[in-house]
Amino acid sequence: RCTDLDWISRVRVNHQAVLKRAQYIQSLKVSKKQWQAAWLLKAVTCIDLTTLAGDDTPSNVHRLCLKAIQPVRLDLLKNMDMHDKGITTAAVCVYPSRVADAVRSLKAAHSDLPVASVATGFPAGQTPLETRLQEVRLAVRDGAAEIDVVINRTLALSGQWEAMYRELHQFREACGDAHMKTILATGELGTFTNIYKASIVSMMAGSDFIKTSTGKEPVNATYPVAIVMARAIRDYYLSTGYKVLDPIILTCKIIIPVCVCVCVCVGVS
């Protein structure tokens, strides 16, 4: 993987060009009827069904796991002749303290659905580094197959890209065999240039996925942000050959051009 950070400081994103591209994508016709249904089903399989509430309990997590195993009503799937295609969500996502509950529930249901866990001081990332690393280790110990880390926005906003790289690289090592998804919190990064740089640095540090937002920021996923991140994925792949995935779903009207672009960029089959 490329680890040359020198060129990051020279990167600039053309703000107006991104907005123009986003406007064009939004003007395209949306698939209808069976094609829309097919994309919506595909979207379901990309979702990490999540509970990140202060009142989470083992019983809440258990119900979430059952919903993840059967996310679409059986009668609807039968109408589409998809009842035997194994439609599930991509994963169940919980706080580190609830990982063991989710693993037990899925095992009891004889499901191999993976458990993802947020960590590293989610959503703000403002806890000490050692605390954030320990969160990752504990979640992996309890059976999490994916760790969703959040970047240190202070480092990104102040241009400390090498320091951000070092932190993320430590998270990557703490994940071990678990996948690492890096959440950029794009609504707090200020500029498209910062979003692009954060995307590239996250991939350099070993992220298996990059994600727009925690869902807790005032502004989360948007068309322009999706374009910037997809271009970063493409540029990184063309430079290194390394494949990173960002499943971007913004509304119930799937952004088919963006989804296709992302899949081509990262070599998803």
PDB file of C-alpha atoms in Angstrom:
ATOM      1  CA  ARG A   1       0.000   0.000   0.000  1.00  0.00           C
ATOM      2  CA  CYS A   2       1.109   3.536  -0.745  1.00  0.00           C
ATOM      3  CA  THR A   3       2.281   5.411   2.356  1.00  0.00           C
ATOM      4  CA  ASP A   4       3.769   8.519   0.724  1.00  0.00           C
ATOM      5  CA  LEU A   5       1.945  11.392   2.414  1.00  0.00           C
ATOM      6  CA  ASP A   6       3.996  14.231   0.931  1.00  0.00           C
ATOM      7  CA  TRP A   7       1.637  14.852  -1.978  1.00  0.00           C
ATOM      8  CA  ILE A   8      -1.437  15.118   0.280  1.00  0.00           C
ATOM      9  CA  SER A   9      -0.650  18.742   1.105  1.00  0.00           C
ATOM     10  CA  ARG A  10      -0.791  19.629  -2.598  1.00  0.00           C
ATOM     11  CA  VAL A  11      -4.210  18.105  -3.297  1.00  0.00           C
ATOM     12  CA  ARG A  12      -7.050  20.465  -4.200  1.00  0.00           C
ATOM     13  CA  VAL A  13     -10.630  19.536  -5.113  1.00  0.00           C
ATOM     14  CA  ASN A  14     -12.538  21.670  -7.621  1.00  0.00           C
ATOM     15  CA  HIS A  15     -15.592  22.606  -5.554  1.00  0.00           C
ATOM     16  CA  GLN A  16     -17.731  23.854  -8.427  1.00  0.00           C
ATOM     17  CA  ALA A  17     -16.944  20.833 -10.603  1.00  0.00           C
ATOM     18  CA  VAL A  18     -18.097  18.490  -7.838  1.00  0.00           C
ATOM     19  CA  LEU A  19     -21.354  20.415  -7.398  1.00  0.00           C
ATOM     20  CA  LYS A  20     -21.952  20.384 -11.150  1.00  0.00           C
ATOM     21  CA  ARG A  21     -21.396  16.621 -11.295  1.00  0.00           C
ATOM     22  CA  ALA A  22     -23.744  16.094  -8.352  1.00  0.00           C
ATOM     23  CA  GLN A  23     -26.420  18.191 -10.031  1.00  0.00           C
ATOM     24  CA  TYR A  24     -26.100  16.099 -13.191  1.00  0.00           C
ATOM     25  CA  ILE A  25     -26.431  12.820 -11.272  1.00  0.00           C
ATOM     26  CA  GLN A  26     -29.522  14.084  -9.471  1.00  0.00           C
ATOM     27  CA  SER A  27     -31.114  14.951 -12.821  1.00  0.00           C
ATOM     28  CA  LEU A  28     -30.878  11.370 -14.094  1.00  0.00           C
ATOM     29  CA  LYS A  29     -33.966   9.209 -14.180  1.00  0.00           C
ATOM     30  CA  VAL A  30     -34.421   6.739 -11.350  1.00  0.00           C
ATOM     31  CA  SER A  31     -35.067   3.089 -12.155  1.00  0.00           C
ATOM     32  CA  LYS A  32     -38.675   2.030 -11.761  1.00  0.00           C
ATOM     33  CA  LYS A  33     -40.712  -1.123 -11.181  1.00  0.00           C
ATOM     34  CA  GLN A  34     -38.700  -4.362 -11.004  1.00  0.00           C
ATOM     35  CA  TRP A  35     -35.371  -2.593 -11.534  1.00  0.00           C
ATOM     36  CA  GLN A  36     -36.038  -0.279  -8.599  1.00  0.00           C
ATOM     37  CA  ALA A  37     -37.053  -3.258  -6.493  1.00  0.00           C
ATOM     38  CA  ALA A  38     -33.833  -5.039  -7.456  1.00  0.00           C
ATOM     39  CA  TRP A  39     -31.706  -2.055  -6.404  1.00  0.00           C
ATOM     40  CA  LEU A  40     -33.631  -1.685  -3.150  1.00  0.00           C
ATOM     41  CA  LEU A  41     -33.036  -5.356  -2.343  1.00  0.00           C
ATOM     42  CA  LYS A  42     -29.364  -4.864  -3.148  1.00  0.00           C
ATOM     43  CA  ALA A  43     -29.351  -1.887  -0.782  1.00  0.00           C
ATOM     44  CA  VAL A  44     -30.751  -4.064   2.006  1.00  0.00           C
ATOM     45  CA  THR A  45     -27.823  -6.462   1.613  1.00  0.00           C
ATOM     46  CA  CYS A  46     -25.391  -3.527   2.037  1.00  0.00           C
ATOM     47  CA  ILE A  47     -26.912  -2.259   5.286  1.00  0.00           C
ATOM     48  CA  ASP A  48     -25.338  -2.725   8.701  1.00  0.00           C
ATOM     49  CA  LEU A  49     -28.514  -2.947  10.809  1.00  0.00           C
ATOM     50  CA  THR A  50     -27.613  -0.855  13.809  1.00  0.00           C
ATOM     51  CA  THR A  51     -28.594   0.029  17.327  1.00  0.00           C
ATOM     52  CA  LEU A  52     -26.471   2.652  19.080  1.00  0.00           C
ATOM     53  CA  ALA A  53     -28.732   3.848  21.868  1.00  0.00           C
ATOM     54  CA  GLY A  54     -28.090   4.528  25.504  1.00  0.00           C
ATOM     55  CA  ASP A  55     -30.851   2.118  26.496  1.00  0.00           C
ATOM     56  CA  ASP A  56     -29.599  -0.865  24.478  1.00  0.00           C
ATOM     57  CA  THR A  57     -30.136  -4.159  26.268  1.00  0.00           C
ATOM     58  CA  PRO A  58     -29.485  -7.813  25.389  1.00  0.00           C
ATOM     59  CA  SER A  59     -33.157  -8.187  24.413  1.00  0.00           C
ATOM     60  CA  ASN A  60     -33.011  -5.163  22.062  1.00  0.00           C
ATOM     61  CA  VAL A  61     -29.915  -6.574  20.435  1.00  0.00           C
ATOM     62  CA  HIS A  62     -31.561  -9.993  20.094  1.00  0.00           C
ATOM     63  CA  ARG A  63     -34.552  -8.487  18.253  1.00  0.00           C
ATOM     64  CA  LEU A  64     -32.174  -6.539  16.014  1.00  0.00           C
ATOM     65  CA  CYS A  65     -30.333  -9.743  15.087  1.00  0.00           C
ATOM     66  CA  LEU A  66     -33.569 -11.490  14.146  1.00  0.00           C
ATOM     67  CA  LYS A  67     -34.544  -8.516  11.976  1.00  0.00           C
ATOM     68  CA  ALA A  68     -31.138  -8.592  10.276  1.00  0.00           C
ATOM     69  CA  ILE A  69     -31.589 -12.267   9.419  1.00  0.00           C
ATOM     70  CA  GLN A  70     -35.046 -11.584   7.921  1.00  0.00           C
ATOM     71  CA  PRO A  71     -35.038  -7.877   6.945  1.00  0.00           C
ATOM     72  CA  VAL A  72     -37.799  -8.109   4.312  1.00  0.00           C
ATOM     73  CA  ARG A  73     -41.221  -9.673   4.833  1.00  0.00           C
ATOM     74  CA  LEU A  74     -41.393 -13.207   3.469  1.00  0.00           C
ATOM     75  CA  ASP A  75     -44.555 -12.553   1.455  1.00  0.00           C
ATOM     76  CA  LEU A  76     -42.856  -9.657  -0.347  1.00  0.00           C
ATOM     77  CA  LEU A  77     -39.835 -11.804  -1.133  1.00  0.00           C
ATOM     78  CA  LYS A  78     -42.106 -14.588  -2.468  1.00  0.00           C
ATOM     79  CA  ASN A  79     -43.848 -12.088  -4.751  1.00  0.00           C
ATOM     80  CA  MET A  80     -40.430 -11.259  -6.226  1.00  0.00           C
ATOM     81  CA  ASP A  81     -39.308 -14.894  -6.282  1.00  0.00           C
ATOM     82  CA  MET A  82     -36.470 -13.978  -3.898  1.00  0.00           C
ATOM     83  CA  HIS A  83     -37.569 -15.934  -0.836  1.00  0.00           C
ATOM     84  CA  ASP A  84     -34.845 -18.555  -1.273  1.00  0.00           C
ATOM     85  CA  LYS A  85     -31.973 -16.217  -2.167  1.00  0.00           C
ATOM     86  CA  GLY A  86     -30.729 -15.647   1.397  1.00  0.00           C
ATOM     87  CA  ILE A  87     -31.524 -11.926   1.593  1.00  0.00           C
ATOM     88  CA  THR A  88     -30.066 -10.583   4.842  1.00  0.00           C
ATOM     89  CA  THR A  89     -28.419  -7.352   5.889  1.00  0.00           C
ATOM     90  CA  ALA A  90     -24.648  -7.148   5.590  1.00  0.00           C
ATOM     91  CA  ALA A  91     -24.091  -7.153   9.349  1.00  0.00           C
ATOM     92  CA  VAL A  92     -25.400  -6.173  12.759  1.00  0.00           C
ATOM     93  CA  CYS A  93     -23.711  -3.139  14.311  1.00  0.00           C
ATOM     94  CA  VAL A  94     -23.637  -2.376  18.050  1.00  0.00           C
ATOM     95  CA  TYR A  95     -21.527  -0.725  20.724  1.00  0.00           C
ATOM     96  CA  PRO A  96     -18.511  -2.729  21.993  1.00  0.00           C
ATOM     97  CA  SER A  97     -20.297  -3.649  25.220  1.00  0.00           C
ATOM     98  CA  ARG A  98     -23.094  -5.320  23.244  1.00  0.00           C
ATOM     99  CA  VAL A  99     -20.919  -7.326  20.826  1.00  0.00           C
ATOM    100  CA  ALA A 100     -21.051 -10.496  22.926  1.00  0.00           C
ATOM    101  CA  ASP A 101     -24.865 -10.261  23.079  1.00  0.00           C
ATOM    102  CA  ALA A 102     -25.104  -9.989  19.292  1.00  0.00           C
ATOM    103  CA  VAL A 103     -22.688 -12.874  18.721  1.00  0.00           C
ATOM    104  CA  ARG A 104     -24.713 -15.110  21.081  1.00  0.00           C
ATOM    105  CA  SER A 105     -28.025 -14.220  19.444  1.00  0.00           C
ATOM    106  CA  LEU A 106     -26.783 -14.908  15.929  1.00  0.00           C
ATOM    107  CA  LYS A 107     -25.144 -18.160  16.976  1.00  0.00           C
ATOM    108  CA  ALA A 108     -28.381 -19.287  18.622  1.00  0.00           C
ATOM    109  CA  ALA A 109     -30.211 -18.516  15.372  1.00  0.00           C
ATOM    110  CA  HIS A 110     -27.622 -20.561  13.399  1.00  0.00           C
ATOM    111  CA  SER A 111     -26.665 -17.476  11.404  1.00  0.00           C
ATOM    112  CA  ASP A 112     -23.188 -16.608  10.188  1.00  0.00           C
ATOM    113  CA  LEU A 113     -24.085 -12.920   9.847  1.00  0.00           C
ATOM    114  CA  PRO A 114     -21.088 -10.867  11.015  1.00  0.00           C
ATOM    115  CA  VAL A 115     -21.167  -8.476  13.952  1.00  0.00           C
ATOM    116  CA  ALA A 116     -19.727  -4.998  13.534  1.00  0.00           C
ATOM    117  CA  SER A 117     -18.851  -2.700  16.405  1.00  0.00           C
ATOM    118  CA  VAL A 118     -18.292   1.023  16.560  1.00  0.00           C
ATOM    119  CA  ALA A 119     -15.240   1.983  18.566  1.00  0.00           C
ATOM    120  CA  THR A 120     -12.531   4.620  19.099  1.00  0.00           C
ATOM    121  CA  GLY A 121     -14.754   6.980  21.057  1.00  0.00           C
ATOM    122  CA  PHE A 122     -17.671   6.891  18.606  1.00  0.00           C
ATOM    123  CA  PRO A 123     -19.088   9.277  17.473  1.00  0.00           C
ATOM    124  CA  ALA A 124     -16.766  12.157  18.445  1.00  0.00           C
ATOM    125  CA  GLY A 125     -13.433  10.327  18.726  1.00  0.00           C
ATOM    126  CA  GLN A 126     -12.373  12.656  21.526  1.00  0.00           C
ATOM    127  CA  THR A 127     -11.168  10.102  24.066  1.00  0.00           C
ATOM    128  CA  PRO A 128      -7.474   9.337  24.730  1.00  0.00           C
ATOM    129  CA  LEU A 129      -5.743   7.201  22.113  1.00  0.00           C
ATOM    130  CA  GLU A 130      -5.077   4.279  24.435  1.00  0.00           C
ATOM    131  CA  THR A 131      -8.758   4.217  25.434  1.00  0.00           C
ATOM    132  CA  ARG A 132      -9.765   4.142  21.762  1.00  0.00           C
ATOM    133  CA  LEU A 133      -7.318   1.314  21.035  1.00  0.00           C
ATOM    134  CA  GLN A 134      -8.575  -0.703  23.995  1.00  0.00           C
ATOM    135  CA  GLU A 135     -12.144  -0.361  22.714  1.00  0.00           C
ATOM    136  CA  VAL A 136     -11.053  -1.938  19.444  1.00  0.00           C
ATOM    137  CA  ARG A 137      -9.249  -4.799  21.182  1.00  0.00           C
ATOM    138  CA  LEU A 138     -12.203  -5.589  23.461  1.00  0.00           C
ATOM    139  CA  ALA A 139     -14.695  -5.604  20.570  1.00  0.00           C
ATOM    140  CA  VAL A 140     -12.481  -7.981  18.574  1.00  0.00           C
ATOM    141  CA  ARG A 141     -12.033 -10.197  21.619  1.00  0.00           C
ATOM    142  CA  ASP A 142     -15.804 -10.503  22.009  1.00  0.00           C
ATOM    143  CA  GLY A 143     -16.253 -11.582  18.397  1.00  0.00           C
ATOM    144  CA  ALA A 144     -16.653  -8.476  16.234  1.00  0.00           C
ATOM    145  CA  ALA A 145     -15.727  -9.205  12.610  1.00  0.00           C
ATOM    146  CA  GLU A 146     -15.662  -5.518  11.681  1.00  0.00           C
ATOM    147  CA  ILE A 147     -14.635  -2.420  13.621  1.00  0.00           C
ATOM    148  CA  ASP A 148     -16.075   0.975  12.691  1.00  0.00           C
ATOM    149  CA  VAL A 149     -13.535   3.579  13.761  1.00  0.00           C
ATOM    150  CA  VAL A 150     -13.952   7.349  13.644  1.00  0.00           C
ATOM    151  CA  ILE A 151     -11.199   9.692  12.580  1.00  0.00           C
ATOM    152  CA  ASN A 152      -9.826  12.391  14.841  1.00  0.00           C
ATOM    153  CA  ARG A 153     -11.443  15.436  13.223  1.00  0.00           C
ATOM    154  CA  THR A 154      -9.045  17.776  15.021  1.00  0.00           C
ATOM    155  CA  LEU A 155      -6.132  16.243  13.115  1.00  0.00           C
ATOM    156  CA  ALA A 156      -7.954  16.522   9.791  1.00  0.00           C
ATOM    157  CA  LEU A 157      -9.078  20.114  10.300  1.00  0.00           C
ATOM    158  CA  SER A 158      -5.585  21.206  11.351  1.00  0.00           C
ATOM    159  CA  GLY A 159      -3.895  19.400   8.458  1.00  0.00           C
ATOM    160  CA  GLN A 160      -2.022  16.880  10.610  1.00  0.00           C
ATOM    161  CA  TRP A 161      -2.323  14.086   8.067  1.00  0.00           C
ATOM    162  CA  GLU A 162       0.727  12.126   9.193  1.00  0.00           C
ATOM    163  CA  ALA A 163      -0.588  12.053  12.770  1.00  0.00           C
ATOM    164  CA  MET A 164      -3.979  10.908  11.491  1.00  0.00           C
ATOM    165  CA  TYR A 165      -2.282   8.183   9.457  1.00  0.00           C
ATOM    166  CA  ARG A 166      -0.368   6.964  12.530  1.00  0.00           C
ATOM    167  CA  GLU A 167      -3.537   6.765  14.630  1.00  0.00           C
ATOM    168  CA  LEU A 168      -5.483   4.886  11.971  1.00  0.00           C
ATOM    169  CA  HIS A 169      -2.560   2.522  11.394  1.00  0.00           C
ATOM    170  CA  GLN A 170      -2.606   1.654  15.094  1.00  0.00           C
ATOM    171  CA  PHE A 171      -6.350   1.001  14.876  1.00  0.00           C
ATOM    172  CA  ARG A 172      -5.698  -1.256  11.885  1.00  0.00           C
ATOM    173  CA  GLU A 173      -3.154  -3.287  13.869  1.00  0.00           C
ATOM    174  CA  ALA A 174      -5.527  -3.547  16.837  1.00  0.00           C
ATOM    175  CA  CYS A 175      -8.257  -4.913  14.525  1.00  0.00           C
ATOM    176  CA  GLY A 176      -6.182  -7.976  13.686  1.00  0.00           C
ATOM    177  CA  ASP A 177      -8.180 -10.135  11.281  1.00  0.00           C
ATOM    178  CA  ALA A 178     -11.319  -7.996  11.642  1.00  0.00           C
ATOM    179  CA  HIS A 179     -12.201  -5.574   8.856  1.00  0.00           C
ATOM    180  CA  MET A 180     -11.755  -1.888   9.596  1.00  0.00           C
ATOM    181  CA  LYS A 181     -14.309   0.644   8.400  1.00  0.00           C
ATOM    182  CA  THR A 182     -13.208   4.257   8.797  1.00  0.00           C
ATOM    183  CA  ILE A 183     -15.921   6.855   9.352  1.00  0.00           C
ATOM    184  CA  LEU A 184     -14.894  10.308   8.135  1.00  0.00           C
ATOM    185  CA  ALA A 185     -17.719  12.395   9.657  1.00  0.00           C
ATOM    186  CA  THR A 186     -17.719  14.429   6.445  1.00  0.00           C
ATOM    187  CA  GLY A 187     -20.227  16.941   7.789  1.00  0.00           C
ATOM    188  CA  GLU A 188     -17.538  18.169  10.184  1.00  0.00           C
ATOM    189  CA  LEU A 189     -14.570  18.303   7.774  1.00  0.00           C
ATOM    190  CA  GLY A 190     -15.448  21.652   6.222  1.00  0.00           C
ATOM    191  CA  THR A 191     -14.283  21.227   2.611  1.00  0.00           C
ATOM    192  CA  PHE A 192     -14.312  18.709  -0.207  1.00  0.00           C
ATOM    193  CA  THR A 193     -10.508  18.871  -0.182  1.00  0.00           C
ATOM    194  CA  ASN A 194     -10.422  17.729   3.460  1.00  0.00           C
ATOM    195  CA  ILE A 195     -12.870  14.923   2.650  1.00  0.00           C
ATOM    196  CA  TYR A 196     -10.712  13.741  -0.249  1.00  0.00           C
ATOM    197  CA  LYS A 197      -7.526  13.878   1.832  1.00  0.00           C
ATOM    198  CA  ALA A 198      -9.151  12.062   4.755  1.00  0.00           C
ATOM    199  CA  SER A 199     -10.377   9.362   2.362  1.00  0.00           C
ATOM    200  CA  ILE A 200      -6.915   8.822   0.894  1.00  0.00           C
ATOM    201  CA  VAL A 201      -5.135   8.816   4.270  1.00  0.00           C
ATOM    202  CA  SER A 202      -7.690   6.346   5.658  1.00  0.00           C
ATOM    203  CA  MET A 203      -7.025   3.978   2.770  1.00  0.00           C
ATOM    204  CA  MET A 204      -3.267   4.393   3.109  1.00  0.00           C
ATOM    205  CA  ALA A 205      -3.555   3.415   6.781  1.00  0.00           C
ATOM    206  CA  GLY A 206      -5.252   0.126   5.897  1.00  0.00           C
ATOM    207  CA  SER A 207      -9.005   0.763   5.928  1.00  0.00           C
ATOM    208  CA  ASP A 208     -11.074  -1.946   4.274  1.00  0.00           C
ATOM    209  CA  PHE A 209     -14.054   0.398   3.984  1.00  0.00           C
ATOM    210  CA  ILE A 210     -14.581   4.147   4.198  1.00  0.00           C
ATOM    211  CA  LYS A 211     -17.863   5.689   5.254  1.00  0.00           C
ATOM    212  CA  THR A 212     -19.320   9.178   5.065  1.00  0.00           C
ATOM    213  CA  SER A 213     -20.663   9.752   8.542  1.00  0.00           C
ATOM    214  CA  THR A 214     -21.663   8.496  11.963  1.00  0.00           C
ATOM    215  CA  GLY A 215     -25.252   9.642  11.507  1.00  0.00           C
ATOM    216  CA  LYS A 216     -24.763  11.945  14.487  1.00  0.00           C
ATOM    217  CA  GLU A 217     -23.473  15.010  12.605  1.00  0.00           C
ATOM    218  CA  PRO A 218     -25.770  17.860  11.500  1.00  0.00           C
ATOM    219  CA  VAL A 219     -25.023  16.957   7.842  1.00  0.00           C
ATOM    220  CA  ASN A 220     -24.381  13.360   6.858  1.00  0.00           C
ATOM    221  CA  ALA A 221     -24.178  11.716   3.404  1.00  0.00           C
ATOM    222  CA  THR A 222     -24.757  13.993   0.395  1.00  0.00           C
ATOM    223  CA  TYR A 223     -24.390  13.600  -3.366  1.00  0.00           C
ATOM    224  CA  PRO A 224     -21.260  15.811  -3.626  1.00  0.00           C
ATOM    225  CA  VAL A 225     -19.553  14.020  -0.736  1.00  0.00           C
ATOM    226  CA  ALA A 226     -20.340  10.642  -2.323  1.00  0.00           C
ATOM    227  CA  ILE A 227     -18.674  11.811  -5.551  1.00  0.00           C
ATOM    228  CA  VAL A 228     -15.540  13.040  -3.755  1.00  0.00           C
ATOM    229  CA  MET A 229     -15.149   9.778  -1.843  1.00  0.00           C
ATOM    230  CA  ALA A 230     -15.817   7.639  -4.917  1.00  0.00           C
ATOM    231  CA  ARG A 231     -13.151   9.580  -6.837  1.00  0.00           C
ATOM    232  CA  ALA A 232     -10.710   9.097  -3.953  1.00  0.00           C
ATOM    233  CA  ILE A 233     -11.381   5.346  -4.037  1.00  0.00           C
ATOM    234  CA  ARG A 234     -10.808   5.309  -7.784  1.00  0.00           C
ATOM    235  CA  ASP A 235      -7.598   7.336  -7.584  1.00  0.00           C
ATOM    236  CA  TYR A 236      -6.210   5.171  -4.797  1.00  0.00           C
ATOM    237  CA  TYR A 237      -7.068   1.967  -6.648  1.00  0.00           C
ATOM    238  CA  LEU A 238      -5.470   3.209  -9.876  1.00  0.00           C
ATOM    239  CA  SER A 239      -2.327   4.190  -7.946  1.00  0.00           C
ATOM    240  CA  THR A 240      -1.917   1.082  -5.811  1.00  0.00           C
ATOM    241  CA  GLY A 241      -4.221  -1.666  -7.066  1.00  0.00           C
ATOM    242  CA  TYR A 242      -5.651  -1.959  -3.561  1.00  0.00           C
ATOM    243  CA  LYS A 243      -9.430  -2.345  -3.374  1.00  0.00           C
ATOM    244  CA  VAL A 244     -11.475  -0.422  -0.816  1.00  0.00           C
ATOM    245  CA  LEU A 245     -15.256  -0.459  -0.586  1.00  0.00           C
ATOM    246  CA  ASP A 246     -17.669   2.345   0.248  1.00  0.00           C
ATOM    247  CA  PRO A 247     -21.282   1.245  -0.076  1.00  0.00           C
ATOM    248  CA  ILE A 248     -22.974   4.622  -0.503  1.00  0.00           C
ATOM    249  CA  ILE A 249     -26.754   4.725  -0.128  1.00  0.00           C
ATOM    250  CA  LEU A 250     -28.218   8.201   0.363  1.00  0.00           C
ATOM    251  CA  THR A 251     -31.979   7.852  -0.049  1.00  0.00           C
ATOM    252  CA  CYS A 252     -34.567   5.238  -0.931  1.00  0.00           C
ATOM    253  CA  LYS A 253     -33.967   6.384  -4.514  1.00  0.00           C
ATOM    254  CA  ILE A 254     -30.649   4.589  -4.936  1.00  0.00           C
ATOM    255  CA  ILE A 255     -27.993   6.668  -6.647  1.00  0.00           C
ATOM    256  CA  ILE A 256     -27.361   4.092  -9.331  1.00  0.00           C
ATOM    257  CA  PRO A 257     -24.643   6.057 -11.203  1.00  0.00           C
ATOM    258  CA  VAL A 258     -22.664   6.554  -7.989  1.00  0.00           C
ATOM    259  CA  CYS A 259     -23.140   2.948  -6.864  1.00  0.00           C
ATOM    260  CA  VAL A 260     -21.970   1.705 -10.227  1.00  0.00           C
ATOM    261  CA  CYS A 261     -18.997   4.064 -10.153  1.00  0.00           C
ATOM    262  CA  VAL A 262     -17.967   2.815  -6.719  1.00  0.00           C
ATOM    263  CA  CYS A 263     -18.293  -0.835  -7.730  1.00  0.00           C
ATOM    264  CA  VAL A 264     -16.162  -0.293 -10.814  1.00  0.00           C
ATOM    265  CA  CYS A 265     -13.569   1.674  -8.908  1.00  0.00           C
ATOM    266  CA  VAL A 266     -13.024  -0.936  -6.237  1.00  0.00           C
ATOM    267  CA  GLY A 267     -13.521  -4.046  -8.303  1.00  0.00           C
ATOM    268  CA  VAL A 268     -16.587  -5.348  -6.507  1.00  0.00           C
ATOM    269  CA  SER A 269     -17.921  -8.494  -8.182  1.00  0.00           C
TER     270      SER A 269
END
